[in-house]
Amino acid sequence: MSIVVFLAFSEQLMRKYGKKILFYLIVLLFLLLPFIDVTKPFSGIILQKAMGNEDLHHIQKLRNSDLLDELIVIPEKVKDKDSLINMVRRINSIDRPLLELLVNQGVKIRLFEGNLTDEPLLYHLKWEKPRGWKKDVTWEDVPGSGGSWLISAKIGASMPGNGHGSINLELHEIGHTVFNLIMTNPDYTKEFQSSWEQEVHEMFYSEQYFINHTSEYFAEMFAYYYYSEESAAIIKLKAPKTYKFFRELKSLNFNKIPRNFY
C-alpha cells in the first residue's frame, strides 16, 4: 500500500465527514505504517531499469541518454513501445543544459498509459476541472500535466487531437515546468513577459488560452522550438523576440534558480 494512496483516501473522507474523523485517521495511519510503502513516491520504473528490454535498448545511443535515464519514468510493461520511443527521442532533442537543470531540480517525467489520475500522487485531481477545458472535463480525462517536479504525458497522445491541441504534448508539459523554474528570476521574467505581450497575437491571433496566460504561451513556444526545425522556423518568422529568448535559453545562468525549487 502506498502512503499517497492512503493520504488521497483520507482527503476524500475528510471532505465527506469533516475534521472529526482526523483523529481516527491518524490512529489508523500509525497502525498501518509497518505495511505502507514510503519508498515509492510514484508508480513506474526509471528508464535506466527498463534498458534490459530489447525494444528500448537503442535509446541508450541518444546523446542525452545519461540524463534521460534519471528523468524519465515509464510503466513496467509498455503496450505502445513505438510511441514511447518517439516520445523519448523528442525529449532528447531538448538542449542538454535544460535537461541538466531538470535533473538537478529532482524533476521526473512520467510517461504513462491509462488515466492521468491513476498515479496516486495525482489522484486528488480526479474530480477537479483543469484550466481552459470544457465544464464536463476533469483531470482524469486529460492526457498530461506539467509545472511541478512531476511531469506527466500519456503514451500515444503526443500529437494534437489526442485530448489536447498542442503541437506536442510531452514538450508542452515539460515547458510548463521549465517556465516555473526560469521565472523565479525577475530578469528572465521581464524579458519573456515583453516578448509575450508583443508577439502572442502574431502566433495565436484569436486563441485566448495563450493570449490570457503567459505560462501557456511559454509552454507551447517551448514545444514549437524543440519539436522540429519547421516548427521552430514558424516562431522565428512570427515571433522573433520569442525565438531569440529560446535560442539563448540554454546559455542562461541557471545558478540563479534556487536549488530544489520544488
PDB file of C-alpha atoms in Angstrom:
ATOM      1  CA  MET A   1       0.000   0.000   0.000  1.00  0.00           C
ATOM      2  CA  SER A   2       1.400   3.423  -0.949  1.00  0.00           C
ATOM      3  CA  ILE A   3       1.257   6.236   1.580  1.00  0.00           C
ATOM      4  CA  VAL A   4      -0.017   8.605  -1.103  1.00  0.00           C
ATOM      5  CA  VAL A   5      -2.973   6.306  -1.719  1.00  0.00           C
ATOM      6  CA  PHE A   6      -3.753   6.412   1.995  1.00  0.00           C
ATOM      7  CA  LEU A   7      -3.479  10.214   2.038  1.00  0.00           C
ATOM      8  CA  ALA A   8      -5.717  10.586  -1.007  1.00  0.00           C
ATOM      9  CA  PHE A   9      -8.292   8.289   0.575  1.00  0.00           C
ATOM     10  CA  SER A  10      -8.067  10.251   3.832  1.00  0.00           C
ATOM     11  CA  GLU A  11      -8.653  13.502   1.982  1.00  0.00           C
ATOM     12  CA  GLN A  12     -11.867  12.170   0.479  1.00  0.00           C
ATOM     13  CA  LEU A  13     -13.119  11.041   3.906  1.00  0.00           C
ATOM     14  CA  MET A  14     -12.361  14.425   5.440  1.00  0.00           C
ATOM     15  CA  ARG A  15     -14.274  16.165   2.677  1.00  0.00           C
ATOM     16  CA  LYS A  16     -17.258  13.947   3.302  1.00  0.00           C
ATOM     17  CA  TYR A  17     -17.271  13.658   7.099  1.00  0.00           C
ATOM     18  CA  GLY A  18     -15.326  16.720   8.255  1.00  0.00           C
ATOM     19  CA  LYS A  19     -12.379  17.168  10.603  1.00  0.00           C
ATOM     20  CA  LYS A  20     -13.852  14.934  13.333  1.00  0.00           C
ATOM     21  CA  ILE A  21     -12.552  11.915  11.509  1.00  0.00           C
ATOM     22  CA  LEU A  22      -8.973  13.267  11.501  1.00  0.00           C
ATOM     23  CA  PHE A  23      -8.139  11.692  14.908  1.00  0.00           C
ATOM     24  CA  TYR A  24      -9.233   8.242  13.744  1.00  0.00           C
ATOM     25  CA  LEU A  25      -7.281   8.610  10.503  1.00  0.00           C
ATOM     26  CA  ILE A  26      -4.109   9.442  12.415  1.00  0.00           C
ATOM     27  CA  VAL A  27      -4.569   6.378  14.618  1.00  0.00           C
ATOM     28  CA  LEU A  28      -5.206   4.252  11.534  1.00  0.00           C
ATOM     29  CA  LEU A  29      -2.071   5.612   9.861  1.00  0.00           C
ATOM     30  CA  PHE A  30       0.120   4.504  12.769  1.00  0.00           C
ATOM     31  CA  LEU A  31      -1.490   1.068  12.743  1.00  0.00           C
ATOM     32  CA  LEU A  32      -0.878   0.688   9.004  1.00  0.00           C
ATOM     33  CA  LEU A  33       2.573   2.287   8.945  1.00  0.00           C
ATOM     34  CA  PRO A  34       4.501  -1.023   9.022  1.00  0.00           C
ATOM     35  CA  PHE A  35       2.644  -2.117   5.884  1.00  0.00           C
ATOM     36  CA  ILE A  36       2.875   1.142   3.933  1.00  0.00           C
ATOM     37  CA  ASP A  37       5.486   1.582   1.216  1.00  0.00           C
ATOM     38  CA  VAL A  38       7.017   5.014   1.832  1.00  0.00           C
ATOM     39  CA  THR A  39       9.933   4.456  -0.524  1.00  0.00           C
ATOM     40  CA  LYS A  40       7.925   4.577  -3.742  1.00  0.00           C
ATOM     41  CA  PRO A  41       6.695   8.155  -4.337  1.00  0.00           C
ATOM     42  CA  PHE A  42       5.164   7.407  -7.753  1.00  0.00           C
ATOM     43  CA  SER A  43       4.375   4.435  -9.954  1.00  0.00           C
ATOM     44  CA  GLY A  44       6.589   3.106 -12.741  1.00  0.00           C
ATOM     45  CA  ILE A  45      10.310   2.453 -13.217  1.00  0.00           C
ATOM     46  CA  ILE A  46      13.086   4.770 -14.335  1.00  0.00           C
ATOM     47  CA  LEU A  47      14.192   4.443 -17.925  1.00  0.00           C
ATOM     48  CA  GLN A  48      17.576   3.049 -16.903  1.00  0.00           C
ATOM     49  CA  LYS A  49      15.973  -0.012 -15.323  1.00  0.00           C
ATOM     50  CA  ALA A  50      13.959  -0.626 -18.489  1.00  0.00           C
ATOM     51  CA  MET A  51      17.050  -0.795 -20.683  1.00  0.00           C
ATOM     52  CA  GLY A  52      17.137  -4.568 -20.398  1.00  0.00           C
ATOM     53  CA  ASN A  53      14.163  -4.639 -22.751  1.00  0.00           C
ATOM     54  CA  GLU A  54      15.491  -5.200 -26.280  1.00  0.00           C
ATOM     55  CA  ASP A  55      12.863  -2.857 -27.729  1.00  0.00           C
ATOM     56  CA  LEU A  56      14.208   0.047 -25.631  1.00  0.00           C
ATOM     57  CA  HIS A  57      17.901  -0.795 -25.729  1.00  0.00           C
ATOM     58  CA  HIS A  58      18.808   1.561 -28.599  1.00  0.00           C
ATOM     59  CA  ILE A  59      17.599   4.570 -26.573  1.00  0.00           C
ATOM     60  CA  GLN A  60      20.982   4.330 -24.833  1.00  0.00           C
ATOM     61  CA  LYS A  61      22.564   5.625 -28.021  1.00  0.00           C
ATOM     62  CA  LEU A  62      20.822   9.009 -27.738  1.00  0.00           C
ATOM     63  CA  ARG A  63      23.191  11.877 -26.934  1.00  0.00           C
ATOM     64  CA  ASN A  64      21.453  12.729 -23.655  1.00  0.00           C
ATOM     65  CA  SER A  65      20.761   9.146 -22.593  1.00  0.00           C
ATOM     66  CA  ASP A  66      22.526   9.583 -19.243  1.00  0.00           C
ATOM     67  CA  LEU A  67      20.131  12.404 -18.296  1.00  0.00           C
ATOM     68  CA  LEU A  68      17.083  10.675 -19.754  1.00  0.00           C
ATOM     69  CA  ASP A  69      17.879   7.669 -17.553  1.00  0.00           C
ATOM     70  CA  GLU A  70      17.433   9.873 -14.489  1.00  0.00           C
ATOM     71  CA  LEU A  71      14.500  11.935 -15.725  1.00  0.00           C
ATOM     72  CA  ILE A  72      12.068   9.557 -17.367  1.00  0.00           C
ATOM     73  CA  VAL A  73       9.735   7.141 -15.588  1.00  0.00           C
ATOM     74  CA  ILE A  74       7.762   4.581 -17.613  1.00  0.00           C
ATOM     75  CA  PRO A  75       5.322   1.725 -16.868  1.00  0.00           C
ATOM     76  CA  GLU A  76       6.885  -1.615 -16.049  1.00  0.00           C
ATOM     77  CA  LYS A  77       5.032  -3.082 -19.035  1.00  0.00           C
ATOM     78  CA  VAL A  78       4.527  -0.775 -22.027  1.00  0.00           C
ATOM     79  CA  LYS A  79       1.928  -1.646 -24.657  1.00  0.00           C
ATOM     80  CA  ASP A  80       2.772   1.050 -27.229  1.00  0.00           C
ATOM     81  CA  LYS A  81       6.566   0.835 -27.330  1.00  0.00           C
ATOM     82  CA  ASP A  82       6.933   2.693 -30.643  1.00  0.00           C
ATOM     83  CA  SER A  83       5.119   5.747 -29.293  1.00  0.00           C
ATOM     84  CA  LEU A  84       7.186   5.607 -26.111  1.00  0.00           C
ATOM     85  CA  ILE A  85      10.454   5.545 -28.045  1.00  0.00           C
ATOM     86  CA  ASN A  86       9.348   8.502 -30.167  1.00  0.00           C
ATOM     87  CA  MET A  87       8.471  10.471 -27.036  1.00  0.00           C
ATOM     88  CA  VAL A  88      11.893   9.768 -25.536  1.00  0.00           C
ATOM     89  CA  ARG A  89      13.582  10.882 -28.756  1.00  0.00           C
ATOM     90  CA  ARG A  90      11.689  14.164 -28.720  1.00  0.00           C
ATOM     91  CA  ILE A  91      12.637  14.791 -25.088  1.00  0.00           C
ATOM     92  CA  ASN A  92      16.243  14.040 -26.095  1.00  0.00           C
ATOM     93  CA  SER A  93      16.059  16.967 -28.552  1.00  0.00           C
ATOM     94  CA  ILE A  94      15.873  19.472 -25.668  1.00  0.00           C
ATOM     95  CA  ASP A  95      19.179  21.284 -25.132  1.00  0.00           C
ATOM     96  CA  ARG A  96      21.348  19.476 -22.618  1.00  0.00           C
ATOM     97  CA  PRO A  97      21.691  22.400 -20.144  1.00  0.00           C
ATOM     98  CA  LEU A  98      17.890  22.426 -19.728  1.00  0.00           C
ATOM     99  CA  LEU A  99      17.766  18.679 -19.165  1.00  0.00           C
ATOM    100  CA  GLU A 100      20.556  19.080 -16.605  1.00  0.00           C
ATOM    101  CA  LEU A 101      18.510  21.789 -14.900  1.00  0.00           C
ATOM    102  CA  LEU A 102      15.547  19.418 -14.626  1.00  0.00           C
ATOM    103  CA  VAL A 103      17.720  16.616 -13.242  1.00  0.00           C
ATOM    104  CA  ASN A 104      19.342  18.933 -10.693  1.00  0.00           C
ATOM    105  CA  GLN A 105      15.895  20.078  -9.555  1.00  0.00           C
ATOM    106  CA  GLY A 106      14.757  16.495  -8.979  1.00  0.00           C
ATOM    107  CA  VAL A 107      12.165  16.586 -11.765  1.00  0.00           C
ATOM    108  CA  LYS A 108      10.685  13.354 -13.138  1.00  0.00           C
ATOM    109  CA  ILE A 109       8.962  12.969 -16.493  1.00  0.00           C
ATOM    110  CA  ARG A 110       6.305  10.275 -16.181  1.00  0.00           C
ATOM    111  CA  LEU A 111       5.243   8.694 -19.471  1.00  0.00           C
ATOM    112  CA  PHE A 112       2.124   6.702 -18.659  1.00  0.00           C
ATOM    113  CA  GLU A 113      -0.656   4.545 -20.062  1.00  0.00           C
ATOM    114  CA  GLY A 114      -4.206   4.680 -18.731  1.00  0.00           C
ATOM    115  CA  ASN A 115      -5.563   7.786 -16.994  1.00  0.00           C
ATOM    116  CA  LEU A 116      -3.549  10.668 -15.601  1.00  0.00           C
ATOM    117  CA  THR A 117      -5.102  10.249 -12.151  1.00  0.00           C
ATOM    118  CA  ASP A 118      -4.201   6.566 -11.930  1.00  0.00           C
ATOM    119  CA  GLU A 119      -0.967   7.906 -10.469  1.00  0.00           C
ATOM    120  CA  PRO A 120      -1.502   8.008  -6.670  1.00  0.00           C
ATOM    121  CA  LEU A 121       0.214  11.408  -6.367  1.00  0.00           C
ATOM    122  CA  LEU A 122      -2.312  12.865  -8.808  1.00  0.00           C
ATOM    123  CA  TYR A 123      -5.364  11.005  -7.551  1.00  0.00           C
ATOM    124  CA  HIS A 124      -6.611  14.087  -5.697  1.00  0.00           C
ATOM    125  CA  LEU A 125      -7.122  15.804  -9.079  1.00  0.00           C
ATOM    126  CA  LYS A 126      -9.586  13.148 -10.217  1.00  0.00           C
ATOM    127  CA  TRP A 127     -12.672  15.357  -9.792  1.00  0.00           C
ATOM    128  CA  GLU A 128     -11.091  18.757 -10.427  1.00  0.00           C
ATOM    129  CA  LYS A 129     -11.501  20.747 -13.648  1.00  0.00           C
ATOM    130  CA  PRO A 130      -8.287  21.839 -15.403  1.00  0.00           C
ATOM    131  CA  ARG A 131      -7.889  25.431 -16.531  1.00  0.00           C
ATOM    132  CA  GLY A 132      -9.201  26.219 -20.004  1.00  0.00           C
ATOM    133  CA  TRP A 133     -11.095  22.951 -20.544  1.00  0.00           C
ATOM    134  CA  LYS A 134     -14.784  22.287 -21.045  1.00  0.00           C
ATOM    135  CA  LYS A 135     -17.039  22.143 -17.990  1.00  0.00           C
ATOM    136  CA  ASP A 136     -17.568  18.383 -18.150  1.00  0.00           C
ATOM    137  CA  VAL A 137     -13.826  17.584 -18.321  1.00  0.00           C
ATOM    138  CA  THR A 138     -11.778  16.699 -15.227  1.00  0.00           C
ATOM    139  CA  TRP A 139      -8.090  15.898 -14.807  1.00  0.00           C
ATOM    140  CA  GLU A 140      -8.963  12.238 -15.221  1.00  0.00           C
ATOM    141  CA  ASP A 141      -9.733  12.952 -18.886  1.00  0.00           C
ATOM    142  CA  VAL A 142      -6.679  14.999 -19.889  1.00  0.00           C
ATOM    143  CA  PRO A 143      -3.522  13.376 -21.287  1.00  0.00           C
ATOM    144  CA  GLY A 144      -0.864  15.348 -19.472  1.00  0.00           C
ATOM    145  CA  SER A 145       0.184  17.787 -16.771  1.00  0.00           C
ATOM    146  CA  GLY A 146       3.256  19.868 -16.024  1.00  0.00           C
ATOM    147  CA  GLY A 147       4.556  22.756 -13.981  1.00  0.00           C
ATOM    148  CA  SER A 148       5.819  20.849 -10.939  1.00  0.00           C
ATOM    149  CA  TRP A 149       8.540  18.284 -10.222  1.00  0.00           C
ATOM    150  CA  LEU A 150       6.311  15.512 -11.607  1.00  0.00           C
ATOM    151  CA  ILE A 151       5.547  15.958 -15.306  1.00  0.00           C
ATOM    152  CA  SER A 152       3.090  13.539 -16.902  1.00  0.00           C
ATOM    153  CA  ALA A 153       2.381  12.752 -20.557  1.00  0.00           C
ATOM    154  CA  LYS A 154       0.276   9.911 -21.912  1.00  0.00           C
ATOM    155  CA  ILE A 155       1.992   7.449 -24.233  1.00  0.00           C
ATOM    156  CA  GLY A 156       0.406   7.574 -27.685  1.00  0.00           C
ATOM    157  CA  ALA A 157      -1.161  11.018 -27.154  1.00  0.00           C
ATOM    158  CA  SER A 158       1.740  13.169 -28.331  1.00  0.00           C
ATOM    159  CA  MET A 159       0.070  14.678 -31.358  1.00  0.00           C
ATOM    160  CA  PRO A 160      -2.845  17.188 -31.386  1.00  0.00           C
ATOM    161  CA  GLY A 161      -6.287  15.625 -31.467  1.00  0.00           C
ATOM    162  CA  ASN A 162      -5.484  13.119 -28.715  1.00  0.00           C
ATOM    163  CA  GLY A 163      -7.281  15.008 -25.986  1.00  0.00           C
ATOM    164  CA  HIS A 164      -5.291  18.217 -26.494  1.00  0.00           C
ATOM    165  CA  GLY A 165      -4.446  20.851 -29.108  1.00  0.00           C
ATOM    166  CA  SER A 166      -0.719  21.330 -28.516  1.00  0.00           C
ATOM    167  CA  ILE A 167       1.778  20.737 -31.296  1.00  0.00           C
ATOM    168  CA  ASN A 168       3.340  18.152 -28.965  1.00  0.00           C
ATOM    169  CA  LEU A 169       2.085  17.005 -25.588  1.00  0.00           C
ATOM    170  CA  GLU A 170       5.262  15.962 -23.764  1.00  0.00           C
ATOM    171  CA  LEU A 171       7.269  19.021 -24.832  1.00  0.00           C
ATOM    172  CA  HIS A 172       4.400  21.327 -23.836  1.00  0.00           C
ATOM    173  CA  GLU A 173       4.137  19.814 -20.363  1.00  0.00           C
ATOM    174  CA  ILE A 174       7.901  19.945 -19.860  1.00  0.00           C
ATOM    175  CA  GLY A 175       7.718  23.583 -20.959  1.00  0.00           C
ATOM    176  CA  HIS A 176       5.399  24.352 -18.044  1.00  0.00           C
ATOM    177  CA  THR A 177       7.967  23.122 -15.537  1.00  0.00           C
ATOM    178  CA  VAL A 178      10.815  24.955 -17.281  1.00  0.00           C
ATOM    179  CA  PHE A 179       8.672  28.114 -17.193  1.00  0.00           C
ATOM    180  CA  ASN A 180       8.161  27.876 -13.435  1.00  0.00           C
ATOM    181  CA  LEU A 181      11.889  27.399 -12.908  1.00  0.00           C
ATOM    182  CA  ILE A 182      13.075  30.144 -15.252  1.00  0.00           C
ATOM    183  CA  MET A 183      10.538  32.673 -13.995  1.00  0.00           C
ATOM    184  CA  THR A 184      11.964  32.558 -10.477  1.00  0.00           C
ATOM    185  CA  ASN A 185      14.447  35.100 -11.828  1.00  0.00           C
ATOM    186  CA  PRO A 186      12.942  38.613 -12.247  1.00  0.00           C
ATOM    187  CA  ASP A 187      15.212  39.489 -15.176  1.00  0.00           C
ATOM    188  CA  TYR A 188      14.133  36.453 -17.195  1.00  0.00           C
ATOM    189  CA  THR A 189      10.501  37.091 -16.263  1.00  0.00           C
ATOM    190  CA  LYS A 190      10.639  40.672 -17.515  1.00  0.00           C
ATOM    191  CA  GLU A 191      12.294  39.687 -20.791  1.00  0.00           C
ATOM    192  CA  PHE A 192       9.840  36.931 -21.630  1.00  0.00           C
ATOM    193  CA  GLN A 193       6.832  38.966 -20.499  1.00  0.00           C
ATOM    194  CA  SER A 194       7.810  41.632 -23.027  1.00  0.00           C
ATOM    195  CA  SER A 195       8.108  39.067 -25.826  1.00  0.00           C
ATOM    196  CA  TRP A 196       4.724  37.559 -24.947  1.00  0.00           C
ATOM    197  CA  GLU A 197       2.939  40.908 -24.903  1.00  0.00           C
ATOM    198  CA  GLN A 198       4.377  41.935 -28.263  1.00  0.00           C
ATOM    199  CA  GLU A 199       4.138  38.666 -30.170  1.00  0.00           C
ATOM    200  CA  VAL A 200       1.392  36.428 -28.784  1.00  0.00           C
ATOM    201  CA  HIS A 201      -1.187  37.843 -31.217  1.00  0.00           C
ATOM    202  CA  GLU A 202       1.129  37.106 -34.144  1.00  0.00           C
ATOM    203  CA  MET A 203       1.424  33.455 -33.163  1.00  0.00           C
ATOM    204  CA  PHE A 204      -2.093  32.912 -31.832  1.00  0.00           C
ATOM    205  CA  TYR A 205      -4.342  35.583 -33.302  1.00  0.00           C
ATOM    206  CA  SER A 206      -7.608  34.579 -31.639  1.00  0.00           C
ATOM    207  CA  GLU A 207      -6.645  31.817 -29.196  1.00  0.00           C
ATOM    208  CA  GLN A 208      -7.480  33.303 -25.802  1.00  0.00           C
ATOM    209  CA  TYR A 209      -5.839  30.444 -23.951  1.00  0.00           C
ATOM    210  CA  PHE A 210      -2.394  31.693 -24.994  1.00  0.00           C
ATOM    211  CA  ILE A 211      -3.340  35.379 -25.060  1.00  0.00           C
ATOM    212  CA  ASN A 212      -4.536  35.292 -21.446  1.00  0.00           C
ATOM    213  CA  HIS A 213      -1.877  33.034 -19.912  1.00  0.00           C
ATOM    214  CA  THR A 214       1.850  33.723 -20.191  1.00  0.00           C
ATOM    215  CA  SER A 215       2.692  30.224 -18.982  1.00  0.00           C
ATOM    216  CA  GLU A 216       0.635  28.582 -21.736  1.00  0.00           C
ATOM    217  CA  TYR A 217       2.344  30.714 -24.372  1.00  0.00           C
ATOM    218  CA  PHE A 218       5.763  29.759 -22.996  1.00  0.00           C
ATOM    219  CA  ALA A 219       4.912  26.051 -22.861  1.00  0.00           C
ATOM    220  CA  GLU A 220       3.605  25.999 -26.419  1.00  0.00           C
ATOM    221  CA  MET A 221       6.538  28.016 -27.763  1.00  0.00           C
ATOM    222  CA  PHE A 222       8.849  25.612 -25.955  1.00  0.00           C
ATOM    223  CA  ALA A 223       7.113  22.755 -27.778  1.00  0.00           C
ATOM    224  CA  TYR A 224       7.332  24.571 -31.130  1.00  0.00           C
ATOM    225  CA  TYR A 225      11.018  25.337 -30.642  1.00  0.00           C
ATOM    226  CA  TYR A 226      12.062  21.765 -29.876  1.00  0.00           C
ATOM    227  CA  TYR A 227       9.548  19.779 -31.918  1.00  0.00           C
ATOM    228  CA  SER A 228      11.148  20.274 -35.344  1.00  0.00           C
ATOM    229  CA  GLU A 229      13.185  22.683 -37.458  1.00  0.00           C
ATOM    230  CA  GLU A 230       9.998  23.554 -39.348  1.00  0.00           C
ATOM    231  CA  SER A 231       8.045  24.472 -36.214  1.00  0.00           C
ATOM    232  CA  ALA A 232      10.991  26.448 -34.824  1.00  0.00           C
ATOM    233  CA  ALA A 233      11.118  28.366 -38.109  1.00  0.00           C
ATOM    234  CA  ILE A 234       7.483  29.425 -37.560  1.00  0.00           C
ATOM    235  CA  ILE A 235       8.461  31.078 -34.272  1.00  0.00           C
ATOM    236  CA  LYS A 236      11.443  32.746 -35.922  1.00  0.00           C
ATOM    237  CA  LEU A 237       9.159  34.206 -38.602  1.00  0.00           C
ATOM    238  CA  LYS A 238       6.168  35.240 -36.496  1.00  0.00           C
ATOM    239  CA  ALA A 239       7.712  35.859 -33.078  1.00  0.00           C
ATOM    240  CA  PRO A 240      11.430  36.694 -33.478  1.00  0.00           C
ATOM    241  CA  LYS A 241      11.885  38.001 -29.911  1.00  0.00           C
ATOM    242  CA  THR A 242      10.393  34.807 -28.507  1.00  0.00           C
ATOM    243  CA  TYR A 243      12.642  32.796 -30.814  1.00  0.00           C
ATOM    244  CA  LYS A 244      15.703  34.713 -29.592  1.00  0.00           C
ATOM    245  CA  PHE A 245      14.705  34.012 -25.974  1.00  0.00           C
ATOM    246  CA  PHE A 246      14.528  30.257 -26.580  1.00  0.00           C
ATOM    247  CA  ARG A 247      17.697  30.224 -28.646  1.00  0.00           C
ATOM    248  CA  GLU A 248      19.549  31.816 -25.721  1.00  0.00           C
ATOM    249  CA  LEU A 249      17.753  29.788 -23.050  1.00  0.00           C
ATOM    250  CA  LYS A 250      20.437  27.109 -22.893  1.00  0.00           C
ATOM    251  CA  SER A 251      23.039  29.784 -22.102  1.00  0.00           C
ATOM    252  CA  LEU A 252      21.231  31.339 -19.132  1.00  0.00           C
ATOM    253  CA  ASN A 253      22.843  31.244 -15.716  1.00  0.00           C
ATOM    254  CA  PHE A 254      20.825  28.524 -14.022  1.00  0.00           C
ATOM    255  CA  ASN A 255      22.738  29.110 -10.792  1.00  0.00           C
ATOM    256  CA  LYS A 256      20.322  31.997 -10.232  1.00  0.00           C
ATOM    257  CA  ILE A 257      17.494  29.490  -9.873  1.00  0.00           C
ATOM    258  CA  PRO A 258      17.018  28.247  -6.289  1.00  0.00           C
ATOM    259  CA  ARG A 259      18.218  24.663  -5.799  1.00  0.00           C
ATOM    260  CA  ASN A 260      15.475  22.176  -5.018  1.00  0.00           C
ATOM    261  CA  PHE A 261      12.878  24.721  -6.089  1.00  0.00           C
ATOM    262  CA  TYR A 262      10.194  22.030  -5.954  1.00  0.00           C
TER     263      TYR A 262
END
